[in-house]
Coordinates of C-alpha atoms in Angstrom, one line a residue:
M11 CA 121.8 93.2 147.3
G12 CA 118.3 92.5 146.0
I13 CA 116.1 92.1 142.9
I14 CA 113.7 94.3 141.2
K15 CA 111.2 93.6 138.5
A16 CA 112.5 94.2 135.0
A17 CA 110.4 95.4 132.1
I18 CA 109.9 92.8 129.5
K19 CA 110.7 95.2 126.6
S20 CA 114.1 96.1 128.0
V21 CA 115.0 92.5 128.5
S22 CA 114.0 91.4 125.0
G23 CA 115.1 94.5 123.2
G24 CA 118.5 95.7 124.4
L25 CA 119.8 92.6 126.1
A26 CA 122.6 91.9 123.6
D27 CA 124.1 95.4 123.9
Q28 CA 124.3 95.4 127.7
W29 CA 126.7 93.8 130.2
L30 CA 124.0 91.4 131.4
E31 CA 123.7 87.7 132.0
V32 CA 120.4 85.8 131.7
I33 CA 120.0 83.1 134.4
E34 CA 117.3 80.4 134.1
P35 CA 116.6 77.2 136.0
E36 CA 118.4 74.1 135.0
D37 CA 116.0 71.5 133.5
M38 CA 113.3 71.1 136.2
G39 CA 111.3 67.9 135.6
E40 CA 108.2 66.8 137.6
R41 CA 110.5 64.8 140.0
T42 CA 112.9 67.7 140.6
V43 CA 112.4 69.6 143.8
F44 CA 115.5 71.8 143.8
T45 CA 118.0 73.0 141.2
G46 CA 120.5 75.7 140.5
G47 CA 120.3 78.5 138.0
I48 CA 122.5 78.4 134.8
K49 CA 123.6 81.3 132.6
T50 CA 121.9 80.9 129.2
R51 CA 123.2 84.1 127.6
K52 CA 126.3 86.2 128.4
G53 CA 126.8 89.8 127.3
Q54 CA 130.2 91.6 127.2
N55 CA 131.2 90.5 130.7
K56 CA 133.8 88.0 129.6
K57 CA 135.6 87.9 133.0
G58 CA 132.7 86.9 135.1
T59 CA 133.0 83.5 136.9
D60 CA 130.3 80.9 137.0
G61 CA 129.9 81.3 140.8
T62 CA 129.1 85.0 140.6
V63 CA 125.9 86.7 139.7
S64 CA 126.8 90.1 138.2
N65 CA 125.1 93.3 139.1
G66 CA 122.5 94.0 136.5
S67 CA 122.0 90.3 135.5
V68 CA 118.4 89.2 134.6
I69 CA 116.9 86.2 136.3
H70 CA 114.0 84.4 134.6
V71 CA 111.4 82.8 136.9
Y72 CA 108.7 80.5 135.5
D73 CA 105.3 79.5 136.9
N74 CA 105.2 77.3 140.0
Q75 CA 108.8 78.1 140.8
F76 CA 110.4 79.8 143.8
M77 CA 113.7 81.6 143.1
M78 CA 116.3 82.4 145.8
L79 CA 119.2 84.8 145.4
V80 CA 122.0 83.6 147.7
D81 CA 125.2 85.6 148.5
G82 CA 127.9 84.0 150.6
G83 CA 125.5 81.3 151.8
R84 CA 122.9 83.8 152.9
I85 CA 119.5 84.2 151.3
V86 CA 119.4 87.8 150.4
D87 CA 116.2 87.9 148.3
Y88 CA 113.5 85.7 146.8
T89 CA 110.5 85.7 144.6
A90 CA 107.6 83.3 143.8
E91 CA 106.2 85.5 141.0
P92 CA 106.8 84.5 137.4
G93 CA 108.7 87.0 135.2
Y94 CA 112.1 88.7 134.8
F95 CA 114.0 90.2 137.7
K96 CA 117.1 92.4 137.6
V97 CA 119.9 92.0 140.2
D98 CA 120.6 95.3 141.9
N99 CA 123.3 95.3 144.5
S100 CA 122.1 98.7 145.8
A101 CA 118.5 97.6 146.3
L102 CA 117.0 96.2 149.5
P103 CA 115.4 92.8 149.3
S104 CA 112.1 93.0 147.5
L105 CA 110.6 89.7 148.8
F106 CA 108.0 89.0 146.1
N107 CA 105.8 86.4 147.8
G108 CA 103.7 85.6 144.8
E109 CA 100.9 83.2 145.9
L110 CA 102.8 82.0 149.0
K111 CA 101.5 83.0 152.4
D112 CA 102.9 85.9 154.3
A113 CA 104.4 83.4 156.8
I114 CA 107.3 82.9 154.5
R115 CA 108.6 86.4 155.4
E116 CA 108.9 85.2 158.9
S117 CA 110.9 82.2 157.7
F118 CA 113.1 84.6 155.8
S119 CA 113.8 86.7 158.9
R120 CA 114.6 83.6 161.0
I121 CA 116.6 81.5 158.5
K122 CA 119.5 83.7 157.4
F123 CA 121.8 81.0 156.1
G124 CA 121.1 78.3 153.6
G125 CA 123.6 75.7 152.4
G126 CA 125.6 77.5 149.7
T127 CA 129.4 77.8 149.7
P128 CA 130.5 81.0 151.4
A129 CA 131.6 84.0 149.2
R130 CA 129.8 82.6 146.1
Q131 CA 126.7 84.1 144.7
K132 CA 124.1 81.6 143.5
V133 CA 120.6 81.4 142.1
F134 CA 118.5 78.5 143.2
Y135 CA 115.0 77.3 142.2
I136 CA 112.5 75.2 144.2
N137 CA 109.6 73.4 142.5
L138 CA 106.2 74.6 143.9
Q139 CA 104.2 72.1 141.8
E140 CA 102.6 69.1 143.4
I141 CA 105.2 66.3 143.3
K142 CA 103.1 63.3 142.3
G143 CA 103.6 59.5 142.0
I144 CA 105.8 58.9 145.0
K145 CA 105.4 55.1 145.5
F146 CA 104.9 53.5 148.9
G147 CA 104.3 50.0 150.2
T148 CA 104.0 48.5 153.7
R149 CA 106.8 46.1 154.4
N150 CA 104.9 44.4 157.3
P151 CA 101.2 43.8 157.8
I152 CA 99.3 46.6 159.6
N153 CA 96.8 45.5 162.3
Y154 CA 93.2 46.6 161.8
F155 CA 90.4 45.9 164.3
D156 CA 87.2 45.6 162.3
N157 CA 84.0 46.1 164.3
F158 CA 81.9 44.4 161.6
Y159 CA 83.9 41.2 161.8
N160 CA 84.7 41.7 165.5
A161 CA 88.3 40.6 164.8
E162 CA 91.8 41.9 164.7
L163 CA 92.8 41.7 161.0
F164 CA 96.1 42.4 159.2
L165 CA 96.5 44.2 155.9
R166 CA 99.1 45.2 153.4
T167 CA 98.7 48.2 151.1
H168 CA 100.6 50.0 148.4
G169 CA 100.0 53.0 146.2
T170 CA 101.3 56.5 145.6
Y171 CA 101.2 59.8 147.4
S172 CA 102.0 63.4 146.5
I173 CA 103.6 66.3 148.4
K174 CA 103.7 70.1 147.9
I175 CA 106.3 72.5 149.2
T176 CA 104.4 75.2 151.1
D177 CA 107.4 77.0 152.6
P178 CA 110.4 76.8 150.3
I179 CA 112.8 78.6 152.6
K180 CA 112.2 76.0 155.4
F181 CA 112.4 73.3 152.8
Y182 CA 115.8 74.7 151.5
S183 CA 117.1 74.9 155.1
E184 CA 115.9 71.6 156.4
A185 CA 115.5 69.2 153.5
V186 CA 118.0 70.1 150.8
P187 CA 121.4 68.5 151.3
R188 CA 124.3 70.9 151.8
N189 CA 126.1 72.0 148.6
A190 CA 123.6 70.2 146.4
S191 CA 123.1 71.7 143.0
K192 CA 120.1 69.5 142.0
V193 CA 117.8 67.3 144.1
Q194 CA 115.3 64.7 142.9
I195 CA 112.6 63.6 145.2
E196 CA 114.1 60.1 145.3
D197 CA 117.4 61.6 146.7
I198 CA 115.7 62.6 150.0
N199 CA 112.8 60.2 150.1
E200 CA 114.3 57.4 152.3
Q201 CA 113.8 59.3 155.6
Y202 CA 110.5 60.7 154.7
M203 CA 109.2 57.3 153.4
A204 CA 109.9 55.8 156.9
E205 CA 108.0 58.7 158.5
F206 CA 105.2 58.4 155.9
L207 CA 104.7 54.6 156.6
E208 CA 104.7 55.3 160.3
A209 CA 102.0 57.9 159.8
L210 CA 100.1 55.6 157.4
Q211 CA 99.8 53.0 160.2
S212 CA 98.6 55.7 162.6
A213 CA 96.1 56.9 160.0
I214 CA 94.8 53.4 159.3
N215 CA 94.5 52.7 163.0
Q216 CA 92.5 55.9 163.3
M217 CA 90.2 54.7 160.5
S218 CA 89.7 51.5 162.5
A219 CA 88.8 53.5 165.6
D220 CA 86.3 55.5 163.6
G221 CA 84.5 52.2 162.7
I222 CA 85.3 52.1 159.0
R223 CA 85.0 48.5 157.6
I224 CA 88.3 47.1 156.4
S225 CA 86.8 46.4 152.9
Y226 CA 86.1 50.1 152.6
V227 CA 89.7 51.2 153.1
P228 CA 90.6 51.2 149.3
S229 CA 87.8 53.7 148.6
K230 CA 88.8 56.1 151.4
G231 CA 91.8 57.6 149.7
R232 CA 90.6 61.2 150.3
E233 CA 89.9 60.5 154.0
L234 CA 93.2 58.7 154.3
G235 CA 95.0 61.8 152.8
K236 CA 93.3 63.9 155.5
Y237 CA 94.4 61.6 158.2
M238 CA 97.9 61.6 156.9
A239 CA 98.0 65.4 156.6
D240 CA 96.8 65.7 160.3
T241 CA 99.4 63.1 161.4
L242 CA 102.3 64.6 159.5
D243 CA 101.4 68.3 160.0
D244 CA 103.9 69.1 162.8
G245 CA 106.8 67.1 161.4
W246 CA 106.5 68.0 157.7
N247 CA 104.7 71.3 157.3
Q248 CA 105.9 73.3 160.3
L249 CA 109.5 72.0 160.4
R250 CA 110.2 71.2 156.7
G251 CA 107.8 73.4 154.8
M252 CA 106.0 70.6 152.9
E253 CA 102.7 68.7 153.3
I254 CA 100.8 65.7 152.0
Q255 CA 98.5 66.6 149.2
A256 CA 96.9 63.3 148.3
V257 CA 97.1 59.5 148.9
G258 CA 96.2 57.0 146.3
I259 CA 95.7 53.4 147.4
A260 CA 96.3 50.9 144.6
S261 CA 95.4 47.8 146.5
V262 CA 94.7 46.4 149.9
T263 CA 95.5 42.8 150.6
Y264 CA 95.0 40.7 153.7
D265 CA 97.4 38.2 155.2
E266 CA 96.5 34.5 155.0
K267 CA 94.9 34.3 158.5
S268 CA 92.8 37.4 158.0
T269 CA 91.6 36.1 154.6
E270 CA 90.6 32.8 156.3
L271 CA 88.7 34.7 159.0
I272 CA 86.9 36.9 156.5
N273 CA 85.9 34.0 154.3
M274 CA 84.6 32.0 157.3
R275 CA 82.6 35.0 158.5
N276 CA 81.1 35.7 155.1
E277 CA 80.2 32.0 154.6
G278 CA 78.6 31.9 158.0
A279 CA 76.6 35.0 157.2
M280 CA 75.3 33.4 154.0
L281 CA 74.4 30.1 155.7
S282 CA 72.4 31.9 158.4
D283 CA 69.7 32.3 155.7
P284 CA 67.6 29.1 155.8
T285 CA 66.9 29.3 152.1
V286 CA 70.6 29.4 151.2
R287 CA 71.3 26.7 153.8
E288 CA 68.6 24.4 152.3
G289 CA 69.8 25.0 148.8
Y290 CA 73.4 24.2 149.9
M291 CA 72.2 20.9 151.4
Q292 CA 70.2 19.9 148.4
G293 CA 73.1 20.8 146.1
H294 CA 75.4 18.7 148.3
V295 CA 73.0 15.7 147.8
A296 CA 72.8 16.3 144.1
R297 CA 76.6 16.4 143.8
G298 CA 76.7 13.1 145.8
L299 CA 74.3 11.5 143.3
E300 CA 76.4 12.8 140.4
A301 CA 79.6 11.4 142.0
A302 CA 77.9 8.0 142.7
G303 CA 76.8 7.8 139.0
S304 CA 80.4 8.1 137.9
N305 CA 81.8 5.6 140.4
T306 CA 84.7 3.6 138.9
A307 CA 83.3 0.4 140.4
G308 CA 79.9 0.9 138.7
A309 CA 77.0 3.2 139.3
M310 CA 75.1 0.6 141.3
T311 CA 78.0 0.2 143.7
G312 CA 78.1 4.0 144.1
F313 CA 74.3 4.3 144.7
M314 CA 74.4 1.5 147.2
G315 CA 77.2 3.2 149.1
M316 CA 75.3 6.4 149.0
G317 CA 72.1 4.7 150.1
M318 CA 73.9 3.3 153.2
G319 CA 75.3 6.7 154.0
M320 CA 71.9 8.3 153.5
N321 CA 70.3 5.7 155.9
A322 CA 73.0 6.5 158.5
M323 CA 72.6 10.3 158.1
G324 CA 69.0 10.4 157.2
S325 CA 67.7 11.4 160.6
A326 CA 70.3 14.2 161.0
M327 CA 69.7 15.5 157.4
G328 CA 66.0 15.2 157.8
A329 CA 66.1 17.2 161.1
A330 CA 68.3 19.8 159.5
S331 CA 66.1 20.1 156.5
A332 CA 63.0 20.3 158.7
A333 CA 64.6 23.1 160.7
N334 CA 65.4 25.0 157.5
M335 CA 61.8 24.6 156.4
Q336 CA 60.5 25.7 159.7
Q337 CA 62.6 28.9 159.6
M338 CA 61.5 29.6 156.0
Q339 CA 57.9 29.2 157.1
M340 CA 58.4 31.6 160.0
Q341 CA 60.0 34.1 157.6
Q342 CA 57.1 33.7 155.1
A343 CA 54.6 34.1 158.0
A344 CA 56.4 37.3 159.1
M345 CA 56.3 38.6 155.5
Q346 CA 52.6 37.7 155.2
Q347 CA 51.9 39.5 158.4
Q348 CA 53.8 42.6 157.2
N349 CA 52.0 42.6 153.8
T350 CA 48.5 41.7 154.9
G351 CA 48.4 42.6 158.6
M352 CA 47.4 39.1 159.5
P353 CA 48.5 38.1 163.0
N354 CA 51.5 35.8 163.3
N355 CA 49.7 33.0 165.2
A356 CA 46.8 32.8 162.7
A357 CA 49.2 32.9 159.7
M358 CA 51.3 30.1 161.2
Q359 CA 48.3 28.0 162.0
R360 CA 46.9 28.3 158.4
Q361 CA 50.3 27.7 156.9
N362 CA 51.0 24.6 159.1
A363 CA 47.6 23.2 158.3
A364 CA 48.2 23.5 154.6
Q365 CA 51.8 22.2 154.7
G366 CA 51.5 19.5 157.3
W367 CA 53.3 19.1 160.7
I368 CA 56.8 18.2 161.9
C369 CA 57.3 15.4 164.4
E370 CA 59.8 15.6 167.3
C371 CA 62.0 13.2 165.3
G372 CA 62.3 15.8 162.5
V373 CA 60.1 14.1 159.9
K374 CA 57.5 16.1 158.1
N375 CA 54.0 14.5 158.0
S376 CA 50.5 15.2 156.7
G377 CA 48.5 12.5 158.5
K378 CA 47.5 12.1 162.1
F379 CA 50.5 9.9 163.0
C380 CA 54.3 10.2 162.2
A381 CA 55.4 8.0 159.4
E382 CA 58.8 7.5 161.0
C383 CA 58.2 6.9 164.7
G384 CA 54.4 6.5 164.9
K385 CA 53.8 9.3 167.4
P386 CA 50.4 11.0 167.1
K387 CA 50.1 14.5 165.8
P388 CA 50.2 17.1 168.6
Q389 CA 46.9 18.5 169.5
E390 CA 46.7 22.2 168.8
P391 CA 44.9 24.3 171.3
E392 CA 41.3 25.0 170.4
S393 CA 40.9 28.4 168.9
W394 CA 38.1 30.8 169.7
T395 CA 36.9 34.1 168.3
C396 CA 36.7 37.2 170.5
A397 CA 33.9 39.7 170.2
C398 CA 36.4 42.0 168.5
G399 CA 36.9 39.5 165.7
Q400 CA 40.4 38.3 166.8
V401 CA 41.1 34.6 166.5
N402 CA 42.9 33.4 169.6
S403 CA 44.1 30.1 171.2
G404 CA 45.0 31.3 174.8
K405 CA 42.8 32.4 177.7
F406 CA 42.9 36.1 176.8
C407 CA 42.4 37.9 173.5
C408 CA 45.8 39.1 172.1
E409 CA 44.1 42.1 170.5
C410 CA 41.8 43.6 173.2
G411 CA 42.8 41.6 176.3
K412 CA 39.3 40.2 177.0
P413 CA 39.2 36.8 178.7
R414 CA 38.0 33.8 176.9
P415 CA 34.2 33.4 177.5
E416 CA 32.8 30.5 179.4
N417 CA 31.3 28.2 176.8
N418 CA 29.3 25.9 179.2
G419 CA 29.4 23.0 176.8
A420 CA 29.3 25.2 173.7
W421 CA 31.3 24.3 170.6
T422 CA 32.4 26.1 167.5
C423 CA 31.6 24.6 164.1
A424 CA 34.0 24.5 161.2
C425 CA 31.9 27.3 159.7
G426 CA 32.6 29.5 162.7
Q427 CA 29.2 29.3 164.3
V428 CA 29.1 28.8 168.1
N429 CA 26.6 26.2 169.1
S430 CA 25.3 24.4 172.2
G431 CA 23.4 21.5 170.6
K432 CA 24.5 18.4 168.7
F433 CA 24.1 20.1 165.3
C434 CA 25.3 23.4 164.0
S435 CA 22.5 26.0 163.8
Q436 CA 24.1 27.6 160.8
C437 CA 25.1 24.7 158.5
G438 CA 23.6 21.6 160.1
Q439 CA 26.9 19.8 160.6
P440 CA 27.0 17.4 163.6
R441 CA 29.3 18.2 166.5
Q442 CA 32.7 16.6 166.0

């Protein structure tokens, strides 16, 4: 018993005058993976039963459908090509593969029995379209070690995925329930959903091992689909004849502890910038002044309380602000060196001379003594100019390595002239 291609003209022209039955698939929606064939037109064969496909009947196959002709529970022929096919009990199986791979012929030779009732002839259809919109969601948080945060984080995710049946004979044998006449994806999804979520955790862990930041996971749907396909290949494709096509992640959320760790790390990264840190401190002081002005006991009481607090915390805040300023000056000096090529030490000396100096107690000054503790301004090492033109403060030139020349009582004027007398030979200024 087999099927042969039928000419379209003979089907449409003389069908009503022949003892033929036309069999088409029952309504096959986008969520239907398996359904039986139904007789849509009967000829003069009034004695035929619903469980029998008469010799000479015509079977209609549409695009993206796989049709199986089953006799006594045994698959006797199939086709994945759209068109009309005539049942011929004297013909051998034709096995029209359509766009399916030749490996399905091997499945046909190995899987001789499906799930039909013995001694009944049936036509079954399997949906070869991509089955989309299968929803998933993680019941428990999935652990994810993030190298960027250097922490073990936990996430939840939900979205949709799609499958495609690649070997319908395997699918019919392994996935379709026995004696079923119609199967929706939801009817068989419980077992596969558990396997999918297990593979999802493995895939997400693999993304973690590959060093992908946790915040990039929502944009890695295509890569995640590849991970899933590799993880589920043996269990789904080789055994059940279906595979993952795509994974769409709708959202990724973190548990409460992970959110706290991420926020703390991000805040610390921002406050490592001295400019942001100083702005945060000044904003904190401004908010304190605003709160003091709206004190219910009167603005004066608020300002007095704030003044007492400022006096108590003044040294610590002054030291913190001075440290911020020092770091900003170092950053500016580094940028100046990068833009102008000026050495770091010379840029810092000029900048410190223009902006004053910071005492050990943390107070910034412009005079020769600290306004807070009275300590004198630290003496900077006397600079000297090498023959190569480099300004230095140490014993050797940082540019060419030459030692500092013996000055034998010589002194350098503010104009840069080296002198040995009491007055500068260049500008006439007395020796300081």
